[in-house]
JSON list of N, CA and C in Angstrom, two decimals:
[
{"chain": "A", "resi": 584, "resn": "MET", "atom": "N", "xyz": [110.49, 64.63, 70.21]},
{"chain": "A", "resi": 584, "resn": "MET", "atom": "CA", "xyz": [110.15, 63.38, 70.35]},
{"chain": "A", "resi": 584, "resn": "MET", "atom": "C", "xyz": [111.44, 62.46, 70.82]},
{"chain": "A", "resi": 585, "resn": "ARG", "atom": "N", "xyz": [112.59, 62.69, 69.99]},
{"chain": "A", "resi": 585, "resn": "ARG", "atom": "CA", "xyz": [113.65, 61.93, 70.41]},
{"chain": "A", "resi": 585, "resn": "ARG", "atom": "C", "xyz": [114.22, 61.97, 71.78]},
{"chain": "A", "resi": 586, "resn": "ASP", "atom": "N", "xyz": [114.26, 63.39, 72.09]},
{"chain": "A", "resi": 586, "resn": "ASP", "atom": "CA", "xyz": [114.58, 63.78, 73.66]},
{"chain": "A", "resi": 586, "resn": "ASP", "atom": "C", "xyz": [113.73, 63.09, 74.51]},
{"chain": "A", "resi": 587, "resn": "ILE", "atom": "N", "xyz": [112.63, 62.97, 74.48]},
{"chain": "A", "resi": 587, "resn": "ILE", "atom": "CA", "xyz": [111.55, 62.52, 75.35]},
{"chain": "A", "resi": 587, "resn": "ILE", "atom": "C", "xyz": [112.09, 60.98, 75.45]},
{"chain": "A", "resi": 588, "resn": "PHE", "atom": "N", "xyz": [112.13, 60.34, 74.44]},
{"chain": "A", "resi": 588, "resn": "PHE", "atom": "CA", "xyz": [112.60, 59.06, 74.49]},
{"chain": "A", "resi": 588, "resn": "PHE", "atom": "C", "xyz": [113.87, 58.54, 75.11]},
{"chain": "A", "resi": 589, "resn": "GLU", "atom": "N", "xyz": [114.96, 59.50, 74.90]},
{"chain": "A", "resi": 589, "resn": "GLU", "atom": "CA", "xyz": [115.91, 59.18, 75.54]},
{"chain": "A", "resi": 589, "resn": "GLU", "atom": "C", "xyz": [115.94, 59.49, 77.15]},
{"chain": "A", "resi": 590, "resn": "PHE", "atom": "N", "xyz": [115.32, 60.57, 77.55]},
{"chain": "A", "resi": 590, "resn": "PHE", "atom": "CA", "xyz": [115.14, 61.00, 78.92]},
{"chain": "A", "resi": 590, "resn": "PHE", "atom": "C", "xyz": [114.31, 59.59, 79.62]},
{"chain": "A", "resi": 591, "resn": "PHE", "atom": "N", "xyz": [113.47, 59.01, 78.71]},
{"chain": "A", "resi": 591, "resn": "PHE", "atom": "CA", "xyz": [112.54, 57.95, 79.31]},
{"chain": "A", "resi": 591, "resn": "PHE", "atom": "C", "xyz": [113.58, 56.74, 79.64]},
{"chain": "A", "resi": 592, "resn": "CYS", "atom": "N", "xyz": [114.33, 56.58, 78.48]},
{"chain": "A", "resi": 592, "resn": "CYS", "atom": "CA", "xyz": [115.18, 55.29, 78.68]},
{"chain": "A", "resi": 592, "resn": "CYS", "atom": "C", "xyz": [116.27, 55.52, 79.68]},
{"chain": "A", "resi": 593, "resn": "ALA", "atom": "N", "xyz": [116.69, 56.63, 80.03]},
{"chain": "A", "resi": 593, "resn": "ALA", "atom": "CA", "xyz": [117.71, 57.24, 80.93]},
{"chain": "A", "resi": 593, "resn": "ALA", "atom": "C", "xyz": [117.18, 56.78, 82.39]},
{"chain": "A", "resi": 594, "resn": "ALA", "atom": "N", "xyz": [115.55, 57.15, 82.54]},
{"chain": "A", "resi": 594, "resn": "ALA", "atom": "CA", "xyz": [114.96, 57.11, 83.76]},
{"chain": "A", "resi": 594, "resn": "ALA", "atom": "C", "xyz": [114.92, 55.70, 84.20]},
{"chain": "A", "resi": 595, "resn": "ILE", "atom": "N", "xyz": [114.66, 54.79, 82.96]},
{"chain": "A", "resi": 595, "resn": "ILE", "atom": "CA", "xyz": [114.61, 53.58, 83.54]},
{"chain": "A", "resi": 595, "resn": "ILE", "atom": "C", "xyz": [115.83, 52.89, 83.80]},
{"chain": "A", "resi": 596, "resn": "ILE", "atom": "N", "xyz": [117.02, 53.09, 82.97]},
{"chain": "A", "resi": 596, "resn": "ILE", "atom": "CA", "xyz": [118.10, 52.47, 83.09]},
{"chain": "A", "resi": 596, "resn": "ILE", "atom": "C", "xyz": [118.70, 52.84, 84.60]},
{"chain": "A", "resi": 597, "resn": "GLU", "atom": "N", "xyz": [118.44, 54.00, 84.91]},
{"chain": "A", "resi": 597, "resn": "GLU", "atom": "CA", "xyz": [119.00, 54.78, 86.28]},
{"chain": "A", "resi": 597, "resn": "GLU", "atom": "C", "xyz": [118.54, 53.81, 87.43]},
{"chain": "A", "resi": 598, "resn": "ASN", "atom": "N", "xyz": [117.32, 53.10, 87.36]},
{"chain": "A", "resi": 598, "resn": "ASN", "atom": "CA", "xyz": [116.90, 52.58, 88.46]},
{"chain": "A", "resi": 598, "resn": "ASN", "atom": "C", "xyz": [117.34, 51.33, 88.56]},
{"chain": "A", "resi": 599, "resn": "PHE", "atom": "N", "xyz": [118.01, 50.46, 87.62]},
{"chain": "A", "resi": 599, "resn": "PHE", "atom": "CA", "xyz": [118.49, 49.16, 87.84]},
{"chain": "A", "resi": 599, "resn": "PHE", "atom": "C", "xyz": [120.06, 49.37, 87.88]},
{"chain": "A", "resi": 600, "resn": "ASP", "atom": "N", "xyz": [120.46, 50.59, 88.41]},
{"chain": "A", "resi": 600, "resn": "ASP", "atom": "CA", "xyz": [121.83, 50.38, 88.80]},
{"chain": "A", "resi": 600, "resn": "ASP", "atom": "C", "xyz": [122.16, 50.45, 90.24]},
{"chain": "A", "resi": 601, "resn": "TYR", "atom": "N", "xyz": [122.27, 51.39, 90.68]},
{"chain": "A", "resi": 601, "resn": "TYR", "atom": "CA", "xyz": [122.65, 51.75, 92.17]},
{"chain": "A", "resi": 601, "resn": "TYR", "atom": "C", "xyz": [121.70, 51.10, 93.22]},
{"chain": "A", "resi": 602, "resn": "ARG", "atom": "N", "xyz": [120.43, 51.71, 92.90]},
{"chain": "A", "resi": 602, "resn": "ARG", "atom": "CA", "xyz": [119.19, 51.49, 93.76]},
{"chain": "A", "resi": 602, "resn": "ARG", "atom": "C", "xyz": [119.05, 49.85, 94.40]},
{"chain": "A", "resi": 603, "resn": "GLN", "atom": "N", "xyz": [119.20, 48.88, 93.17]},
{"chain": "A", "resi": 603, "resn": "GLN", "atom": "CA", "xyz": [118.95, 47.71, 93.79]},
{"chain": "A", "resi": 603, "resn": "GLN", "atom": "C", "xyz": [119.95, 46.95, 94.46]},
{"chain": "A", "resi": 604, "resn": "LEU", "atom": "N", "xyz": [121.51, 47.36, 94.20]},
{"chain": "A", "resi": 604, "resn": "LEU", "atom": "CA", "xyz": [122.62, 46.75, 94.62]},
{"chain": "A", "resi": 604, "resn": "LEU", "atom": "C", "xyz": [122.52, 46.85, 95.96]},
{"chain": "A", "resi": 605, "resn": "PRO", "atom": "N", "xyz": [122.14, 48.04, 97.00]},
{"chain": "A", "resi": 605, "resn": "PRO", "atom": "CA", "xyz": [122.32, 47.94, 98.30]},
{"chain": "A", "resi": 605, "resn": "PRO", "atom": "C", "xyz": [121.21, 46.74, 98.99]},
{"chain": "A", "resi": 606, "resn": "SER", "atom": "N", "xyz": [119.87, 46.64, 98.25]},
{"chain": "A", "resi": 606, "resn": "SER", "atom": "CA", "xyz": [118.85, 45.89, 98.57]},
{"chain": "A", "resi": 606, "resn": "SER", "atom": "C", "xyz": [119.31, 44.41, 98.46]},
{"chain": "A", "resi": 607, "resn": "PHE", "atom": "N", "xyz": [119.80, 44.22, 97.38]},
{"chain": "A", "resi": 607, "resn": "PHE", "atom": "CA", "xyz": [120.35, 42.98, 97.15]},
{"chain": "A", "resi": 607, "resn": "PHE", "atom": "C", "xyz": [121.42, 42.61, 98.08]},
{"chain": "A", "resi": 608, "resn": "TRP", "atom": "N", "xyz": [122.21, 43.23, 98.58]},
{"chain": "A", "resi": 608, "resn": "TRP", "atom": "CA", "xyz": [123.15, 43.04, 99.73]},
{"chain": "A", "resi": 608, "resn": "TRP", "atom": "C", "xyz": [122.59, 42.79, 100.80]},
{"chain": "A", "resi": 609, "resn": "ARG", "atom": "N", "xyz": [121.40, 43.69, 101.20]},
{"chain": "A", "resi": 609, "resn": "ARG", "atom": "CA", "xyz": [120.57, 43.35, 102.44]},
{"chain": "A", "resi": 609, "resn": "ARG", "atom": "C", "xyz": [119.86, 41.78, 102.47]},
{"chain": "A", "resi": 610, "resn": "PHE", "atom": "N", "xyz": [119.39, 41.77, 101.45]},
{"chain": "A", "resi": 610, "resn": "PHE", "atom": "CA", "xyz": [118.73, 40.53, 101.06]},
{"chain": "A", "resi": 610, "resn": "PHE", "atom": "C", "xyz": [119.60, 39.35, 101.41]},
{"chain": "A", "resi": 611, "resn": "LEU", "atom": "N", "xyz": [120.90, 39.31, 100.87]},
{"chain": "A", "resi": 611, "resn": "LEU", "atom": "CA", "xyz": [121.90, 38.20, 101.18]},
{"chain": "A", "resi": 611, "resn": "LEU", "atom": "C", "xyz": [122.13, 38.33, 102.49]},
{"chain": "A", "resi": 612, "resn": "GLY", "atom": "N", "xyz": [122.35, 39.27, 103.01]},
{"chain": "A", "resi": 612, "resn": "GLY", "atom": "CA", "xyz": [122.75, 39.25, 104.56]},
{"chain": "A", "resi": 612, "resn": "GLY", "atom": "C", "xyz": [121.63, 38.79, 105.46]},
{"chain": "A", "resi": 613, "resn": "ASN", "atom": "N", "xyz": [120.28, 39.29, 105.33]},
{"chain": "A", "resi": 613, "resn": "ASN", "atom": "CA", "xyz": [119.38, 38.54, 105.96]},
{"chain": "A", "resi": 613, "resn": "ASN", "atom": "C", "xyz": [119.48, 36.94, 105.72]},
{"chain": "A", "resi": 614, "resn": "ILE", "atom": "N", "xyz": [119.39, 36.63, 104.52]},
{"chain": "A", "resi": 614, "resn": "ILE", "atom": "CA", "xyz": [119.30, 35.19, 104.32]},
{"chain": "A", "resi": 614, "resn": "ILE", "atom": "C", "xyz": [120.48, 34.50, 105.05]},
{"chain": "A", "resi": 615, "resn": "GLY", "atom": "N", "xyz": [121.67, 34.98, 105.18]},
{"chain": "A", "resi": 615, "resn": "GLY", "atom": "CA", "xyz": [122.70, 34.56, 105.78]},
{"chain": "A", "resi": 615, "resn": "GLY", "atom": "C", "xyz": [122.55, 34.49, 107.39]},
{"chain": "A", "resi": 616, "resn": "PHE", "atom": "N", "xyz": [122.05, 35.43, 107.89]},
{"chain": "A", "resi": 616, "resn": "PHE", "atom": "CA", "xyz": [121.44, 35.47, 109.13]},
{"chain": "A", "resi": 616, "resn": "PHE", "atom": "C", "xyz": [120.61, 34.30, 109.77]},
{"chain": "A", "resi": 617, "resn": "LEU", "atom": "N", "xyz": [119.71, 34.37, 108.70]},
{"chain": "A", "resi": 617, "resn": "LEU", "atom": "CA", "xyz": [118.38, 33.44, 109.08]},
{"chain": "A", "resi": 617, "resn": "LEU", "atom": "C", "xyz": [119.33, 31.61, 108.99]},
{"chain": "A", "resi": 618, "resn": "ARG", "atom": "N", "xyz": [120.25, 31.39, 108.07]},
{"chain": "A", "resi": 618, "resn": "ARG", "atom": "CA", "xyz": [120.95, 30.56, 107.89]},
{"chain": "A", "resi": 618, "resn": "ARG", "atom": "C", "xyz": [121.94, 30.36, 108.98]},
{"chain": "A", "resi": 619, "resn": "ARG", "atom": "N", "xyz": [122.24, 31.43, 109.76]},
{"chain": "A", "resi": 619, "resn": "ARG", "atom": "CA", "xyz": [123.31, 31.24, 110.85]},
{"chain": "A", "resi": 619, "resn": "ARG", "atom": "C", "xyz": [124.41, 30.96, 110.17]},
{"chain": "A", "resi": 620, "resn": "ASP", "atom": "N", "xyz": [124.81, 31.58, 109.22]},
{"chain": "A", "resi": 620, "resn": "ASP", "atom": "CA", "xyz": [126.18, 31.60, 108.62]},
{"chain": "A", "resi": 620, "resn": "ASP", "atom": "C", "xyz": [127.28, 32.43, 109.31]},
{"chain": "A", "resi": 621, "resn": "LYS", "atom": "N", "xyz": [128.60, 32.12, 109.14]},
{"chain": "A", "resi": 621, "resn": "LYS", "atom": "CA", "xyz": [129.58, 32.81, 109.60]},
{"chain": "A", "resi": 621, "resn": "LYS", "atom": "C", "xyz": [129.55, 34.03, 108.93]},
{"chain": "A", "resi": 622, "resn": "ILE", "atom": "N", "xyz": [130.24, 35.24, 109.70]},
{"chain": "A", "resi": 622, "resn": "ILE", "atom": "CA", "xyz": [130.48, 36.46, 108.79]},
{"chain": "A", "resi": 622, "resn": "ILE", "atom": "C", "xyz": [131.29, 36.33, 108.08]},
{"chain": "A", "resi": 623, "resn": "ARG", "atom": "N", "xyz": [131.29, 36.93, 106.85]},
{"chain": "A", "resi": 623, "resn": "ARG", "atom": "CA", "xyz": [132.34, 36.66, 105.88]},
{"chain": "A", "resi": 623, "resn": "ARG", "atom": "C", "xyz": [133.49, 38.01, 105.96]},
{"chain": "A", "resi": 624, "resn": "GLY", "atom": "N", "xyz": [134.25, 37.54, 105.70]},
{"chain": "A", "resi": 624, "resn": "GLY", "atom": "CA", "xyz": [135.53, 38.90, 106.23]},
{"chain": "A", "resi": 624, "resn": "GLY", "atom": "C", "xyz": [136.43, 38.41, 107.12]},
{"chain": "A", "resi": 625, "resn": "GLU", "atom": "N", "xyz": [137.45, 39.01, 107.40]},
{"chain": "A", "resi": 625, "resn": "GLU", "atom": "CA", "xyz": [138.46, 38.98, 108.26]},
{"chain": "A", "resi": 625, "resn": "GLU", "atom": "C", "xyz": [138.44, 40.06, 109.38]},
{"chain": "A", "resi": 626, "resn": "VAL", "atom": "N", "xyz": [138.92, 39.33, 110.43]},
{"chain": "A", "resi": 626, "resn": "VAL", "atom": "CA", "xyz": [139.15, 40.34, 111.56]},
{"chain": "A", "resi": 626, "resn": "VAL", "atom": "C", "xyz": [140.54, 40.99, 111.62]},
{"chain": "A", "resi": 627, "resn": "ILE", "atom": "N", "xyz": [140.55, 42.42, 111.51]},
{"chain": "A", "resi": 627, "resn": "ILE", "atom": "CA", "xyz": [141.78, 43.01, 111.25]},
{"chain": "A", "resi": 627, "resn": "ILE", "atom": "C", "xyz": [142.39, 43.39, 112.73]},
{"chain": "A", "resi": 628, "resn": "ASN", "atom": "N", "xyz": [143.70, 42.75, 112.84]},
{"chain": "A", "resi": 628, "resn": "ASN", "atom": "CA", "xyz": [144.39, 43.25, 114.41]},
{"chain": "A", "resi": 628, "resn": "ASN", "atom": "C", "xyz": [145.08, 44.16, 114.28]},
{"chain": "A", "resi": 629, "resn": "ARG", "atom": "N", "xyz": [144.97, 45.50, 114.76]},
{"chain": "A", "resi": 629, "resn": "ARG", "atom": "CA", "xyz": [145.77, 46.52, 114.87]},
{"chain": "A", "resi": 629, "resn": "ARG", "atom": "C", "xyz": [147.20, 46.27, 115.70]},
{"chain": "A", "resi": 630, "resn": "ARG", "atom": "N", "xyz": [148.30, 46.59, 114.75]},
{"chain": "A", "resi": 630, "resn": "ARG", "atom": "CA", "xyz": [149.49, 46.64, 115.55]},
{"chain": "A", "resi": 630, "resn": "ARG", "atom": "C", "xyz": [150.14, 47.95, 115.77]},
{"chain": "A", "resi": 631, "resn": "GLY", "atom": "N", "xyz": [149.36, 48.94, 115.89]},
{"chain": "A", "resi": 631, "resn": "GLY", "atom": "CA", "xyz": [150.11, 50.24, 116.12]},
{"chain": "A", "resi": 631, "resn": "GLY", "atom": "C", "xyz": [150.31, 51.26, 115.13]},
{"chain": "A", "resi": 632, "resn": "PHE", "atom": "N", "xyz": [150.76, 52.06, 115.17]},
{"chain": "A", "resi": 632, "resn": "PHE", "atom": "CA", "xyz": [151.12, 52.95, 114.03]},
{"chain": "A", "resi": 632, "resn": "PHE", "atom": "C", "xyz": [151.98, 52.42, 112.97]}
]
């Protein structure tokens, strides 16, 4: 019974880690697009090798 409980807890915790993070980033990107925010980050200019 304890093993089943541990597997159940692991299955719940697994879904709150990586799966929601890209969705949250997409949500923030869409909000920024609708607000017409400037793109975050820098433009990297190449200088050669």
